[in-house]
Amino acid sequence: MNAQLMIQPSSFIDAGIQMKPVRGLFLFKFSETLQERLENLNEKRRESTLSKDEEVELTGILELDRIFTLLNAKIIAESA
């Protein structure tokens, strides 16, 4: 197992999280601001210009994205 430093995903909840209706279900989504930050950090990663602090931030955002993917999949599966 490889240990990684990251910003706690819960630190993004206040400003970066929304519940949005999608086909009659309320799903977890990133706010526009957090989505733009994710895209910006991913672009910097592709360009190999991420600072160590940005790498830690990106790791936290990506973990939150994985959590949302799993939660949203459960919501969708249980609605069927």
XYZ file of N, CA, C and O in Angstrom:
320
model
N 0.850 -1.176 0.000
C 0.000 0.000 0.000
C 0.896 1.239 0.000
O 1.848 1.324 0.761
N 0.566 2.205 -0.825
C 1.348 3.426 -0.967
C 0.644 4.579 -0.258
O -0.455 4.949 -0.623
N 1.294 5.133 0.773
C 0.696 6.249 1.510
C 0.828 7.528 0.691
O 1.858 7.779 0.091
N -0.240 8.324 0.668
C -0.257 9.580 -0.062
C -0.760 10.684 0.830
O -1.684 10.485 1.612
N -0.149 11.849 0.687
C -0.662 13.018 1.383
C -1.793 13.610 0.577
O -1.736 13.639 -0.655
N -2.830 14.077 1.277
C -3.933 14.733 0.581
C -4.667 15.652 1.537
O -4.631 15.464 2.747
N -5.301 16.626 0.961
C -6.218 17.459 1.723
C -7.439 16.603 2.010
O -7.909 15.867 1.134
N -7.952 16.663 3.216
C -9.126 15.869 3.564
C -10.286 16.209 2.629
O -10.625 17.392 2.482
N -10.883 15.219 1.972
C -12.018 15.493 1.085
C -13.142 16.263 1.768
O -13.814 17.076 1.142
N -13.325 16.053 3.059
C -14.403 16.747 3.776
C -14.189 18.255 3.815
O -15.145 19.008 4.009
N -12.969 18.723 3.592
C -12.722 20.168 3.622
C -13.358 20.889 2.430
O -13.499 22.105 2.452
N -13.757 20.161 1.400
C -14.387 20.762 0.224
C -15.916 20.814 0.324
O -16.579 21.387 -0.532
N -16.475 20.213 1.360
C -17.928 20.057 1.436
C -18.676 21.384 1.495
O -19.657 21.569 0.789
N -18.232 22.330 2.295
C -18.977 23.582 2.448
C -19.125 24.360 1.151
O -20.210 24.827 0.817
N -18.063 24.513 0.403
C -18.107 25.379 -0.780
C -18.135 24.620 -2.095
O -18.537 25.177 -3.113
N -17.732 23.360 -2.088
C -17.540 22.687 -3.360
C -18.544 21.625 -3.729
O -18.422 21.001 -4.777
N -19.575 21.432 -2.908
C -20.489 20.324 -3.110
C -21.913 20.811 -3.322
O -22.368 21.726 -2.659
N -22.599 20.154 -4.250
C -23.999 20.463 -4.514
C -24.773 19.166 -4.692
O -24.207 18.148 -5.064
N -26.061 19.258 -4.423
C -26.975 18.167 -4.774
C -27.799 18.687 -5.941
O -28.442 19.730 -5.817
N -27.743 17.984 -7.064
C -28.446 18.444 -8.258
C -29.400 17.364 -8.741
O -29.071 16.176 -8.723
N -30.593 17.780 -9.195
C -31.513 16.786 -9.750
C -31.040 16.334 -11.131
O -30.687 17.146 -11.980
N -30.979 15.030 -11.300
C -30.611 14.427 -12.581
C -31.599 13.302 -12.839
O -31.635 12.325 -12.085
N -32.458 13.479 -13.845
C -33.471 12.465 -14.190
C -34.293 12.039 -12.977
O -34.514 10.851 -12.734
N -34.693 13.014 -12.188
C -35.560 12.746 -11.053
C -34.850 12.293 -9.792
O -35.498 12.030 -8.783
N -33.539 12.192 -9.817
C -32.766 11.800 -8.638
C -31.855 12.953 -8.231
O -31.364 13.682 -9.079
N -31.635 13.085 -6.957
C -30.684 14.097 -6.493
C -29.328 13.423 -6.309
O -29.190 12.499 -5.509
N -28.343 13.890 -7.098
C -27.008 13.314 -7.079
C -25.984 14.340 -6.600
O -26.192 15.546 -6.718
N -24.877 13.838 -6.068
C -23.788 14.696 -5.615
C -23.002 15.191 -6.822
O -22.637 14.411 -7.694
N -22.752 16.492 -6.854
C -21.990 17.112 -7.941
C -21.019 18.120 -7.357
O -21.271 18.702 -6.300
N -19.924 18.378 -8.082
C -19.015 19.455 -7.702
C -19.626 20.784 -8.110
O -20.303 20.869 -9.136
N -19.367 21.819 -7.321
C -19.754 23.167 -7.726
C -18.920 23.549 -8.952
O -17.904 22.905 -9.257
N -19.354 24.587 -9.660
C -18.589 25.045 -10.826
C -17.165 25.400 -10.436
O -16.218 25.076 -11.160
N -17.015 26.058 -9.299
C -15.694 26.477 -8.843
C -14.778 25.283 -8.593
O -13.624 25.274 -9.037
N -15.291 24.261 -7.905
C -14.473 23.082 -7.617
C -14.185 22.305 -8.894
O -13.071 21.799 -9.084
N -15.153 22.216 -9.799
C -14.937 21.517 -11.065
C -13.847 22.215 -11.888
O -12.965 21.566 -12.459
N -13.889 23.545 -11.923
C -12.860 24.304 -12.642
C -11.487 24.102 -12.014
O -10.480 23.981 -12.718
N -11.441 24.060 -10.670
C -10.172 23.834 -9.985
C -9.621 22.456 -10.320
O -8.422 22.305 -10.584
N -10.483 21.448 -10.341
C -10.070 20.095 -10.708
C -9.487 20.082 -12.116
O -8.420 19.511 -12.362
N -10.169 20.719 -13.050
C -9.688 20.753 -14.432
C -8.354 21.485 -14.541
O -7.448 21.041 -15.258
N -8.216 22.587 -13.789
C -6.967 23.348 -13.795
C -5.806 22.520 -13.243
O -4.710 22.491 -13.824
N -6.048 21.839 -12.130
C -5.002 21.011 -11.537
C -4.642 19.834 -12.439
O -3.453 19.481 -12.559
N -5.633 19.228 -13.076
C -5.347 18.129 -14.008
C -4.508 18.610 -15.186
O -3.601 17.910 -15.638
N -4.801 19.804 -15.674
C -4.027 20.372 -16.777
C -2.574 20.605 -16.338
O -1.636 20.269 -17.070
N -2.399 21.144 -15.142
C -1.042 21.367 -14.633
C -0.302 20.039 -14.436
O 0.908 19.963 -14.670
N -1.038 19.011 -14.042
C -0.412 17.682 -13.891
C 0.055 17.166 -15.246
O 1.159 16.635 -15.364
N -0.787 17.327 -16.279
C -0.398 16.892 -17.630
C 0.849 17.634 -18.115
O 1.676 17.073 -18.822
N 0.954 18.900 -17.721
C 2.096 19.728 -18.119
C 3.294 19.555 -17.177
O 4.333 20.179 -17.383
N 3.151 18.727 -16.158
C 4.192 18.502 -15.143
C 4.605 19.790 -14.438
O 5.787 20.020 -14.171
N 3.614 20.656 -14.129
C 3.910 21.915 -13.441
C 3.202 22.030 -12.093
O 3.104 23.121 -11.542
N 2.713 20.908 -11.569
C 2.037 20.919 -10.270
C 3.053 21.130 -9.147
O 4.090 20.467 -9.111
N 2.726 22.018 -8.234
C 3.544 22.155 -7.025
C 3.172 21.018 -6.067
O 2.161 20.334 -6.258
N 3.960 20.833 -5.036
C 3.662 19.793 -4.044
C 2.311 20.063 -3.368
O 1.514 19.149 -3.169
N 2.036 21.330 -3.023
C 0.752 21.673 -2.400
C -0.416 21.399 -3.340
O -1.480 20.932 -2.912
N -0.237 21.688 -4.622
C -1.304 21.430 -5.602
C -1.513 19.931 -5.788
O -2.645 19.480 -5.976
N -0.443 19.166 -5.721
C -0.560 17.711 -5.826
C -1.383 17.148 -4.672
O -2.245 16.275 -4.861
N -1.149 17.668 -3.472
C -1.901 17.251 -2.285
C -3.375 17.635 -2.440
O -4.278 16.855 -2.126
N -3.633 18.840 -2.955
C -5.007 19.302 -3.186
C -5.699 18.431 -4.224
O -6.845 17.995 -4.037
N -5.024 18.150 -5.323
C -5.604 17.317 -6.386
C -5.939 15.923 -5.866
O -7.010 15.386 -6.165
N -5.066 15.356 -5.076
C -5.321 14.020 -4.514
C -6.599 14.016 -3.674
O -7.416 13.093 -3.779
N -6.812 15.059 -2.879
C -8.029 15.157 -2.070
C -9.278 15.297 -2.924
O -10.302 14.667 -2.661
N -9.196 16.128 -3.963
C -10.351 16.321 -4.853
C -10.669 15.027 -5.596
O -11.841 14.643 -5.731
N -9.655 14.321 -6.063
C -9.884 13.061 -6.777
C -10.486 12.003 -5.858
O -11.328 11.201 -6.286
N -10.081 11.987 -4.592
C -10.686 11.054 -3.632
C -12.161 11.377 -3.429
O -13.005 10.485 -3.401
N -12.481 12.657 -3.311
C -13.880 13.065 -3.181
C -14.669 12.672 -4.431
O -15.808 12.211 -4.331
N -14.066 12.797 -5.595
C -14.714 12.400 -6.843
C -15.029 10.897 -6.834
O -16.118 10.477 -7.227
N -14.083 10.090 -6.356
C -14.333 8.636 -6.264
C -15.471 8.331 -5.287
O -16.324 7.475 -5.544
N -15.494 9.041 -4.166
C -16.557 8.854 -3.184
C -17.913 9.190 -3.803
O -18.881 8.438 -3.657
N -17.990 10.316 -4.507
C -19.245 10.723 -5.147
C -19.679 9.729 -6.209
O -20.864 9.454 -6.362
N -18.739 9.218 -6.953
C -19.069 8.226 -7.981
C -19.735 7.011 -7.345
O -20.762 6.523 -7.828
N -19.164 6.537 -6.241
C -19.746 5.384 -5.547
C -21.113 5.706 -4.942
O -22.063 4.915 -5.069
N -21.230 6.862 -4.279
C -22.519 7.244 -3.689
C -23.591 7.410 -4.758
O -24.719 6.933 -4.595
N -23.253 8.095 -5.842
C -24.226 8.302 -6.911
C -24.638 6.981 -7.559
O -25.813 6.793 -7.895
N -23.696 6.058 -7.704
C -24.030 4.740 -8.251
C -25.013 3.997 -7.344
O -25.960 3.365 -7.825
N -24.810 4.119 -6.020
C -25.747 3.487 -5.083
C -27.132 4.123 -5.163
O -28.144 3.439 -5.128
N -27.176 5.448 -5.258
C -28.453 6.152 -5.375
C -29.193 5.696 -6.626
O -30.390 5.400 -6.589
N -28.481 5.619 -7.727
C -29.090 5.207 -9.002
C -29.558 3.747 -8.925
O -30.682 3.431 -9.336
N -28.729 2.875 -8.382
C -29.090 1.456 -8.286
C -30.298 1.222 -7.394
O -31.163 0.399 -7.704
N -30.385 1.970 -6.316
C -31.498 1.783 -5.388
C -32.798 2.410 -5.885
O -33.869 2.108 -5.383
N -32.705 3.254 -6.899
C -33.904 3.876 -7.433
C -34.581 3.013 -8.496
O -35.719 3.277 -8.864
N -33.884 2.016 -8.954
C -34.430 1.167 -10.034
C -35.435 0.178 -9.526
O -35.550 -0.189 -8.441
